Amino acid sequence: MHIEKTFAVAASVDRVWAFITSPDQVGPCMPGCQHVEITGPGTYQAVISVKIGPIKTTFNFTIETVEERPPEFAVFSVKGEEGGSSSRVTAENLLTLKAIDNGNTEVTYASNVTIVGRLGKFAGGIMQKMAEHMSEQFITAFRERVETEQATNADEPAGTPIGSPGLLAALARFLRNLAAPILNLFGRDRSP
């Protein structure tokens, strides 16, 4: 399954990159994200709960930074396993940031996702619709948090990082770039 989204954020490329690369910032934007942890250089783990139709489950994801060109481009490899190994998810995710008019940033992410196991049967139209819904939830939360942070820090010089770069950057980008689309695939609902 291929997922691709492009959206604008009212913040500079440097601010968006700093936000995306900070798990503390981007994690709350991801529907179902329960936990994010740095496990090594460029390697992260995330626990994400999802709901697909009547099925509620939790996935343990390992994210690895494959390539990074701050503050404009990153590639992540993601592998996830449902408890009990019932379903597996693999994905390659690309993230691109581009400066556009008035100091805003265009964010583009693309994910090629493969799902096997019991949840694989939901592939196709149903999964694509769920992915679209979850992507929109993520984009709304992401944009709101970045733009609120941008307004709060308006007195700071442009390019001042919001979060810490480096390893955290890869995790946050992964979570934003892939986990959100994967969650979108599984139709995680934010309501209790």
JSON list of C-alpha atoms in Angstrom, two decimals:
[
{"chain": "A", "resi": 1, "resn": "MET", "atom": "CA", "xyz": [0.00, 0.00, 0.00]},
{"chain": "A", "resi": 2, "resn": "HIS", "atom": "CA", "xyz": [1.27, 3.46, -0.87]},
{"chain": "A", "resi": 3, "resn": "ILE", "atom": "CA", "xyz": [0.43, 6.49, 1.25]},
{"chain": "A", "resi": 4, "resn": "GLU", "atom": "CA", "xyz": [1.48, 9.99, 0.26]},
{"chain": "A", "resi": 5, "resn": "LYS", "atom": "CA", "xyz": [0.48, 13.35, 1.72]},
{"chain": "A", "resi": 6, "resn": "THR", "atom": "CA", "xyz": [1.57, 16.94, 1.19]},
{"chain": "A", "resi": 7, "resn": "PHE", "atom": "CA", "xyz": [0.52, 19.79, 3.46]},
{"chain": "A", "resi": 8, "resn": "ALA", "atom": "CA", "xyz": [1.66, 23.28, 4.46]},
{"chain": "A", "resi": 9, "resn": "VAL", "atom": "CA", "xyz": [2.66, 24.43, 7.94]},
{"chain": "A", "resi": 10, "resn": "ALA", "atom": "CA", "xyz": [2.93, 28.09, 9.00]},
{"chain": "A", "resi": 11, "resn": "ALA", "atom": "CA", "xyz": [6.50, 27.73, 10.32]},
{"chain": "A", "resi": 12, "resn": "SER", "atom": "CA", "xyz": [10.02, 27.75, 8.93]},
{"chain": "A", "resi": 13, "resn": "VAL", "atom": "CA", "xyz": [11.72, 24.62, 7.59]},
{"chain": "A", "resi": 14, "resn": "ASP", "atom": "CA", "xyz": [14.13, 24.69, 10.54]},
{"chain": "A", "resi": 15, "resn": "ARG", "atom": "CA", "xyz": [11.27, 24.83, 13.06]},
{"chain": "A", "resi": 16, "resn": "VAL", "atom": "CA", "xyz": [9.33, 22.05, 11.34]},
{"chain": "A", "resi": 17, "resn": "TRP", "atom": "CA", "xyz": [12.48, 19.88, 11.16]},
{"chain": "A", "resi": 18, "resn": "ALA", "atom": "CA", "xyz": [13.21, 20.48, 14.84]},
{"chain": "A", "resi": 19, "resn": "PHE", "atom": "CA", "xyz": [9.63, 19.57, 15.74]},
{"chain": "A", "resi": 20, "resn": "ILE", "atom": "CA", "xyz": [9.56, 16.46, 13.58]},
{"chain": "A", "resi": 21, "resn": "THR", "atom": "CA", "xyz": [12.84, 15.29, 15.06]},
{"chain": "A", "resi": 22, "resn": "SER", "atom": "CA", "xyz": [11.68, 15.68, 18.66]},
{"chain": "A", "resi": 23, "resn": "PRO", "atom": "CA", "xyz": [9.74, 12.61, 19.87]},
{"chain": "A", "resi": 24, "resn": "ASP", "atom": "CA", "xyz": [8.35, 14.63, 22.79]},
{"chain": "A", "resi": 25, "resn": "GLN", "atom": "CA", "xyz": [6.76, 17.00, 20.30]},
{"chain": "A", "resi": 26, "resn": "VAL", "atom": "CA", "xyz": [5.65, 14.71, 17.47]},
{"chain": "A", "resi": 27, "resn": "GLY", "atom": "CA", "xyz": [4.57, 11.69, 19.55]},
{"chain": "A", "resi": 28, "resn": "PRO", "atom": "CA", "xyz": [1.34, 13.29, 20.83]},
{"chain": "A", "resi": 29, "resn": "CYS", "atom": "CA", "xyz": [0.35, 14.03, 17.21]},
{"chain": "A", "resi": 30, "resn": "MET", "atom": "CA", "xyz": [0.25, 10.34, 16.35]},
{"chain": "A", "resi": 31, "resn": "PRO", "atom": "CA", "xyz": [-3.06, 8.64, 17.06]},
{"chain": "A", "resi": 32, "resn": "GLY", "atom": "CA", "xyz": [-2.44, 5.62, 19.28]},
{"chain": "A", "resi": 33, "resn": "CYS", "atom": "CA", "xyz": [1.22, 6.32, 20.10]},
{"chain": "A", "resi": 34, "resn": "GLN", "atom": "CA", "xyz": [1.78, 5.11, 23.66]},
{"chain": "A", "resi": 35, "resn": "HIS", "atom": "CA", "xyz": [5.56, 5.13, 23.96]},
{"chain": "A", "resi": 36, "resn": "VAL", "atom": "CA", "xyz": [8.70, 6.12, 22.05]},
{"chain": "A", "resi": 37, "resn": "GLU", "atom": "CA", "xyz": [12.24, 5.16, 23.03]},
{"chain": "A", "resi": 38, "resn": "ILE", "atom": "CA", "xyz": [15.71, 5.68, 21.56]},
{"chain": "A", "resi": 39, "resn": "THR", "atom": "CA", "xyz": [17.45, 2.30, 21.43]},
{"chain": "A", "resi": 40, "resn": "GLY", "atom": "CA", "xyz": [20.68, 3.26, 19.67]},
{"chain": "A", "resi": 41, "resn": "PRO", "atom": "CA", "xyz": [22.17, 5.65, 17.11]},
{"chain": "A", "resi": 42, "resn": "GLY", "atom": "CA", "xyz": [19.44, 6.23, 14.52]},
{"chain": "A", "resi": 43, "resn": "THR", "atom": "CA", "xyz": [17.29, 3.43, 15.96]},
{"chain": "A", "resi": 44, "resn": "TYR", "atom": "CA", "xyz": [14.04, 3.80, 17.86]},
{"chain": "A", "resi": 45, "resn": "GLN", "atom": "CA", "xyz": [11.15, 1.77, 19.21]},
{"chain": "A", "resi": 46, "resn": "ALA", "atom": "CA", "xyz": [7.54, 2.84, 19.44]},
{"chain": "A", "resi": 47, "resn": "VAL", "atom": "CA", "xyz": [4.43, 1.20, 20.87]},
{"chain": "A", "resi": 48, "resn": "ILE", "atom": "CA", "xyz": [1.28, 2.06, 18.95]},
{"chain": "A", "resi": 49, "resn": "SER", "atom": "CA", "xyz": [-2.28, 0.92, 19.58]},
{"chain": "A", "resi": 50, "resn": "VAL", "atom": "CA", "xyz": [-4.55, 0.63, 16.57]},
{"chain": "A", "resi": 51, "resn": "LYS", "atom": "CA", "xyz": [-8.12, -0.29, 15.76]},
{"chain": "A", "resi": 52, "resn": "ILE", "atom": "CA", "xyz": [-9.24, -1.88, 12.52]},
{"chain": "A", "resi": 53, "resn": "GLY", "atom": "CA", "xyz": [-12.94, -2.50, 12.48]},
{"chain": "A", "resi": 54, "resn": "PRO", "atom": "CA", "xyz": [-13.69, -4.63, 15.54]},
{"chain": "A", "resi": 55, "resn": "ILE", "atom": "CA", "xyz": [-10.01, -5.48, 16.12]},
{"chain": "A", "resi": 56, "resn": "LYS", "atom": "CA", "xyz": [-8.01, -3.50, 18.69]},
{"chain": "A", "resi": 57, "resn": "THR", "atom": "CA", "xyz": [-4.33, -4.34, 18.99]},
{"chain": "A", "resi": 58, "resn": "THR", "atom": "CA", "xyz": [-0.88, -3.01, 19.82]},
{"chain": "A", "resi": 59, "resn": "PHE", "atom": "CA", "xyz": [2.18, -3.00, 17.58]},
{"chain": "A", "resi": 60, "resn": "ASN", "atom": "CA", "xyz": [5.82, -2.75, 18.62]},
{"chain": "A", "resi": 61, "resn": "PHE", "atom": "CA", "xyz": [7.73, -0.84, 15.95]},
{"chain": "A", "resi": 62, "resn": "THR", "atom": "CA", "xyz": [11.45, -0.59, 15.32]},
{"chain": "A", "resi": 63, "resn": "ILE", "atom": "CA", "xyz": [12.45, 2.45, 13.28]},
{"chain": "A", "resi": 64, "resn": "GLU", "atom": "CA", "xyz": [15.82, 2.93, 11.68]},
{"chain": "A", "resi": 65, "resn": "THR", "atom": "CA", "xyz": [17.15, 6.04, 9.98]},
{"chain": "A", "resi": 66, "resn": "VAL", "atom": "CA", "xyz": [18.42, 5.00, 6.56]},
{"chain": "A", "resi": 67, "resn": "GLU", "atom": "CA", "xyz": [19.35, 8.43, 5.21]},
{"chain": "A", "resi": 68, "resn": "GLU", "atom": "CA", "xyz": [19.13, 11.98, 6.53]},
{"chain": "A", "resi": 69, "resn": "ARG", "atom": "CA", "xyz": [19.86, 15.41, 5.02]},
{"chain": "A", "resi": 70, "resn": "PRO", "atom": "CA", "xyz": [18.73, 17.96, 7.64]},
{"chain": "A", "resi": 71, "resn": "PRO", "atom": "CA", "xyz": [16.60, 19.99, 7.46]},
{"chain": "A", "resi": 72, "resn": "GLU", "atom": "CA", "xyz": [15.06, 18.81, 4.20]},
{"chain": "A", "resi": 73, "resn": "PHE", "atom": "CA", "xyz": [15.05, 15.04, 3.69]},
{"chain": "A", "resi": 74, "resn": "ALA", "atom": "CA", "xyz": [15.00, 11.71, 5.52]},
{"chain": "A", "resi": 75, "resn": "VAL", "atom": "CA", "xyz": [14.37, 8.03, 4.78]},
{"chain": "A", "resi": 76, "resn": "PHE", "atom": "CA", "xyz": [13.24, 5.58, 7.46]},
{"chain": "A", "resi": 77, "resn": "SER", "atom": "CA", "xyz": [12.83, 1.84, 7.57]},
{"chain": "A", "resi": 78, "resn": "VAL", "atom": "CA", "xyz": [10.06, 0.57, 9.84]},
{"chain": "A", "resi": 79, "resn": "LYS", "atom": "CA", "xyz": [9.26, -2.91, 11.06]},
{"chain": "A", "resi": 80, "resn": "GLY", "atom": "CA", "xyz": [6.35, -3.63, 13.34]},
{"chain": "A", "resi": 81, "resn": "GLU", "atom": "CA", "xyz": [4.96, -6.70, 14.97]},
{"chain": "A", "resi": 82, "resn": "GLU", "atom": "CA", "xyz": [1.62, -7.23, 16.62]},
{"chain": "A", "resi": 83, "resn": "GLY", "atom": "CA", "xyz": [1.66, -8.95, 20.00]},
{"chain": "A", "resi": 84, "resn": "GLY", "atom": "CA", "xyz": [1.89, -12.69, 19.44]},
{"chain": "A", "resi": 85, "resn": "SER", "atom": "CA", "xyz": [3.32, -12.12, 15.95]},
{"chain": "A", "resi": 86, "resn": "SER", "atom": "CA", "xyz": [-0.19, -12.29, 14.44]},
{"chain": "A", "resi": 87, "resn": "SER", "atom": "CA", "xyz": [0.52, -9.48, 11.99]},
{"chain": "A", "resi": 88, "resn": "ARG", "atom": "CA", "xyz": [3.65, -7.79, 10.69]},
{"chain": "A", "resi": 89, "resn": "VAL", "atom": "CA", "xyz": [4.16, -4.41, 9.08]},
{"chain": "A", "resi": 90, "resn": "THR", "atom": "CA", "xyz": [7.15, -3.25, 7.07]},
{"chain": "A", "resi": 91, "resn": "ALA", "atom": "CA", "xyz": [7.51, 0.16, 5.50]},
{"chain": "A", "resi": 92, "resn": "GLU", "atom": "CA", "xyz": [9.93, 2.51, 3.85]},
{"chain": "A", "resi": 93, "resn": "ASN", "atom": "CA", "xyz": [9.17, 6.16, 4.51]},
{"chain": "A", "resi": 94, "resn": "LEU", "atom": "CA", "xyz": [10.43, 9.30, 2.83]},
{"chain": "A", "resi": 95, "resn": "LEU", "atom": "CA", "xyz": [10.08, 12.78, 4.32]},
{"chain": "A", "resi": 96, "resn": "THR", "atom": "CA", "xyz": [10.74, 16.02, 2.46]},
{"chain": "A", "resi": 97, "resn": "LEU", "atom": "CA", "xyz": [10.49, 19.59, 3.76]},
{"chain": "A", "resi": 98, "resn": "LYS", "atom": "CA", "xyz": [10.51, 22.58, 1.40]},
{"chain": "A", "resi": 99, "resn": "ALA", "atom": "CA", "xyz": [10.39, 26.31, 2.13]},
{"chain": "A", "resi": 100, "resn": "ILE", "atom": "CA", "xyz": [7.43, 28.00, 0.45]},
{"chain": "A", "resi": 101, "resn": "ASP", "atom": "CA", "xyz": [5.96, 31.51, 0.48]},
{"chain": "A", "resi": 102, "resn": "ASN", "atom": "CA", "xyz": [5.86, 33.71, 3.60]},
{"chain": "A", "resi": 103, "resn": "GLY", "atom": "CA", "xyz": [8.29, 31.54, 5.58]},
{"chain": "A", "resi": 104, "resn": "ASN", "atom": "CA", "xyz": [5.96, 28.53, 5.54]},
{"chain": "A", "resi": 105, "resn": "THR", "atom": "CA", "xyz": [6.97, 24.91, 4.96]},
{"chain": "A", "resi": 106, "resn": "GLU", "atom": "CA", "xyz": [5.59, 22.27, 2.64]},
{"chain": "A", "resi": 107, "resn": "VAL", "atom": "CA", "xyz": [5.76, 18.81, 4.23]},
{"chain": "A", "resi": 108, "resn": "THR", "atom": "CA", "xyz": [5.61, 15.72, 2.01]},
{"chain": "A", "resi": 109, "resn": "TYR", "atom": "CA", "xyz": [5.75, 12.16, 3.24]},
{"chain": "A", "resi": 110, "resn": "ALA", "atom": "CA", "xyz": [5.44, 8.94, 1.30]},
{"chain": "A", "resi": 111, "resn": "SER", "atom": "CA", "xyz": [5.22, 5.44, 2.74]},
{"chain": "A", "resi": 112, "resn": "ASN", "atom": "CA", "xyz": [5.26, 2.08, 1.02]},
{"chain": "A", "resi": 113, "resn": "VAL", "atom": "CA", "xyz": [3.66, -0.27, 3.52]},
{"chain": "A", "resi": 114, "resn": "THR", "atom": "CA", "xyz": [3.27, -4.05, 3.53]},
{"chain": "A", "resi": 115, "resn": "ILE", "atom": "CA", "xyz": [0.97, -5.75, 6.03]},
{"chain": "A", "resi": 116, "resn": "VAL", "atom": "CA", "xyz": [0.89, -9.53, 6.47]},
{"chain": "A", "resi": 117, "resn": "GLY", "atom": "CA", "xyz": [-0.99, -11.75, 8.90]},
{"chain": "A", "resi": 118, "resn": "ARG", "atom": "CA", "xyz": [-4.48, -11.39, 10.30]},
{"chain": "A", "resi": 119, "resn": "LEU", "atom": "CA", "xyz": [-4.64, -7.64, 9.62]},
{"chain": "A", "resi": 120, "resn": "GLY", "atom": "CA", "xyz": [-3.46, -8.12, 6.04]},
{"chain": "A", "resi": 121, "resn": "LYS", "atom": "CA", "xyz": [-6.99, -9.16, 5.11]},
{"chain": "A", "resi": 122, "resn": "PHE", "atom": "CA", "xyz": [-8.06, -5.54, 5.57]},
{"chain": "A", "resi": 123, "resn": "ALA", "atom": "CA", "xyz": [-5.73, -4.36, 2.80]},
{"chain": "A", "resi": 124, "resn": "GLY", "atom": "CA", "xyz": [-7.27, -2.54, -0.12]},
{"chain": "A", "resi": 125, "resn": "GLY", "atom": "CA", "xyz": [-10.05, 0.03, -0.13]},
{"chain": "A", "resi": 126, "resn": "ILE", "atom": "CA", "xyz": [-10.98, -0.25, 3.54]},
{"chain": "A", "resi": 127, "resn": "MET", "atom": "CA", "xyz": [-7.38, 0.13, 4.68]},
{"chain": "A", "resi": 128, "resn": "GLN", "atom": "CA", "xyz": [-6.78, 3.04, 2.29]},
{"chain": "A", "resi": 129, "resn": "LYS", "atom": "CA", "xyz": [-9.81, 4.90, 3.67]},
{"chain": "A", "resi": 130, "resn": "MET", "atom": "CA", "xyz": [-8.65, 4.30, 7.23]},
{"chain": "A", "resi": 131, "resn": "ALA", "atom": "CA", "xyz": [-5.19, 5.52, 6.29]},
{"chain": "A", "resi": 132, "resn": "GLU", "atom": "CA", "xyz": [-6.63, 8.71, 4.83]},
{"chain": "A", "resi": 133, "resn": "HIS", "atom": "CA", "xyz": [-8.65, 9.37, 7.98]},
{"chain": "A", "resi": 134, "resn": "MET", "atom": "CA", "xyz": [-5.70, 8.76, 10.30]},
{"chain": "A", "resi": 135, "resn": "SER", "atom": "CA", "xyz": [-3.41, 10.89, 8.13]},
{"chain": "A", "resi": 136, "resn": "GLU", "atom": "CA", "xyz": [-5.81, 13.79, 8.40]},
{"chain": "A", "resi": 137, "resn": "GLN", "atom": "CA", "xyz": [-5.95, 13.41, 12.20]},
{"chain": "A", "resi": 138, "resn": "PHE", "atom": "CA", "xyz": [-2.16, 13.44, 12.36]},
{"chain": "A", "resi": 139, "resn": "ILE", "atom": "CA", "xyz": [-1.81, 16.42, 10.01]},
{"chain": "A", "resi": 140, "resn": "THR", "atom": "CA", "xyz": [-4.35, 18.45, 12.00]},
{"chain": "A", "resi": 141, "resn": "ALA", "atom": "CA", "xyz": [-2.62, 17.74, 15.33]},
{"chain": "A", "resi": 142, "resn": "PHE", "atom": "CA", "xyz": [0.85, 18.25, 13.85]},
{"chain": "A", "resi": 143, "resn": "ARG", "atom": "CA", "xyz": [0.00, 21.56, 12.20]},
{"chain": "A", "resi": 144, "resn": "GLU", "atom": "CA", "xyz": [-1.73, 22.86, 15.34]},
{"chain": "A", "resi": 145, "resn": "ARG", "atom": "CA", "xyz": [1.20, 21.99, 17.62]},
{"chain": "A", "resi": 146, "resn": "VAL", "atom": "CA", "xyz": [3.90, 23.36, 15.29]},
{"chain": "A", "resi": 147, "resn": "GLU", "atom": "CA", "xyz": [2.02, 26.57, 14.57]},
{"chain": "A", "resi": 148, "resn": "THR", "atom": "CA", "xyz": [1.25, 27.10, 18.26]},
{"chain": "A", "resi": 149, "resn": "GLU", "atom": "CA", "xyz": [4.93, 26.57, 19.04]},
{"chain": "A", "resi": 150, "resn": "GLN", "atom": "CA", "xyz": [5.86, 28.97, 16.21]},
{"chain": "A", "resi": 151, "resn": "ALA", "atom": "CA", "xyz": [3.57, 31.67, 17.63]},
{"chain": "A", "resi": 152, "resn": "THR", "atom": "CA", "xyz": [4.87, 31.09, 21.17]},
{"chain": "A", "resi": 153, "resn": "ASN", "atom": "CA", "xyz": [8.47, 31.44, 20.00]},
{"chain": "A", "resi": 154, "resn": "ALA", "atom": "CA", "xyz": [7.89, 34.31, 17.57]},
{"chain": "A", "resi": 155, "resn": "ASP", "atom": "CA", "xyz": [10.41, 36.46, 19.45]},
{"chain": "A", "resi": 156, "resn": "GLU", "atom": "CA", "xyz": [13.18, 33.89, 19.03]},
{"chain": "A", "resi": 157, "resn": "PRO", "atom": "CA", "xyz": [15.51, 34.12, 16.02]},
{"chain": "A", "resi": 158, "resn": "ALA", "atom": "CA", "xyz": [14.53, 32.05, 12.98]},
{"chain": "A", "resi": 159, "resn": "GLY", "atom": "CA", "xyz": [16.06, 28.61, 13.00]},
{"chain": "A", "resi": 160, "resn": "THR", "atom": "CA", "xyz": [16.06, 28.20, 16.77]},
{"chain": "A", "resi": 161, "resn": "PRO", "atom": "CA", "xyz": [15.41, 24.49, 17.30]},
{"chain": "A", "resi": 162, "resn": "ILE", "atom": "CA", "xyz": [12.27, 23.48, 19.16]},
{"chain": "A", "resi": 163, "resn": "GLY", "atom": "CA", "xyz": [13.54, 20.06, 20.15]},
{"chain": "A", "resi": 164, "resn": "SER", "atom": "CA", "xyz": [16.85, 18.31, 20.25]},
{"chain": "A", "resi": 165, "resn": "PRO", "atom": "CA", "xyz": [18.23, 17.08, 16.90]},
{"chain": "A", "resi": 166, "resn": "GLY", "atom": "CA", "xyz": [20.14, 13.90, 16.14]},
{"chain": "A", "resi": 167, "resn": "LEU", "atom": "CA", "xyz": [18.81, 10.58, 17.28]},
{"chain": "A", "resi": 168, "resn": "LEU", "atom": "CA", "xyz": [15.59, 12.09, 18.53]},
{"chain": "A", "resi": 169, "resn": "ALA", "atom": "CA", "xyz": [15.16, 13.63, 15.13]},
{"chain": "A", "resi": 170, "resn": "ALA", "atom": "CA", "xyz": [15.12, 10.29, 13.39]},
{"chain": "A", "resi": 171, "resn": "LEU", "atom": "CA", "xyz": [12.59, 8.88, 15.80]},
{"chain": "A", "resi": 172, "resn": "ALA", "atom": "CA", "xyz": [10.25, 11.80, 15.54]},
{"chain": "A", "resi": 173, "resn": "ARG", "atom": "CA", "xyz": [10.50, 11.82, 11.77]},
{"chain": "A", "resi": 174, "resn": "PHE", "atom": "CA", "xyz": [9.79, 8.12, 11.68]},
{"chain": "A", "resi": 175, "resn": "LEU", "atom": "CA", "xyz": [6.82, 8.49, 13.93]},
{"chain": "A", "resi": 176, "resn": "ARG", "atom": "CA", "xyz": [5.46, 11.37, 11.97]},
{"chain": "A", "resi": 177, "resn": "ASN", "atom": "CA", "xyz": [6.40, 10.03, 8.58]},
{"chain": "A", "resi": 178, "resn": "LEU", "atom": "CA", "xyz": [5.54, 6.38, 8.95]},
{"chain": "A", "resi": 179, "resn": "ALA", "atom": "CA", "xyz": [3.81, 5.60, 12.15]},
{"chain": "A", "resi": 180, "resn": "ALA", "atom": "CA", "xyz": [1.09, 8.13, 11.47]},
{"chain": "A", "resi": 181, "resn": "PRO", "atom": "CA", "xyz": [0.39, 6.66, 8.05]},
{"chain": "A", "resi": 182, "resn": "ILE", "atom": "CA", "xyz": [0.56, 3.14, 9.48]},
{"chain": "A", "resi": 183, "resn": "LEU", "atom": "CA", "xyz": [-1.81, 4.13, 12.23]},
{"chain": "A", "resi": 184, "resn": "ASN", "atom": "CA", "xyz": [-3.91, 5.65, 9.53]},
{"chain": "A", "resi": 185, "resn": "LEU", "atom": "CA", "xyz": [-3.88, 2.31, 7.77]},
{"chain": "A", "resi": 186, "resn": "PHE", "atom": "CA", "xyz": [-5.23, 0.64, 10.87]},
{"chain": "A", "resi": 187, "resn": "GLY", "atom": "CA", "xyz": [-7.91, 3.23, 11.54]},
{"chain": "A", "resi": 188, "resn": "ARG", "atom": "CA", "xyz": [-6.96, 4.09, 15.11]},
{"chain": "A", "resi": 189, "resn": "ASP", "atom": "CA", "xyz": [-9.75, 6.16, 16.58]},
{"chain": "A", "resi": 190, "resn": "ARG", "atom": "CA", "xyz": [-8.75, 8.84, 19.12]},
{"chain": "A", "resi": 191, "resn": "SER", "atom": "CA", "xyz": [-12.06, 8.62, 20.96]},
{"chain": "A", "resi": 192, "resn": "PRO", "atom": "CA", "xyz": [-12.14, 6.55, 24.18]}
]
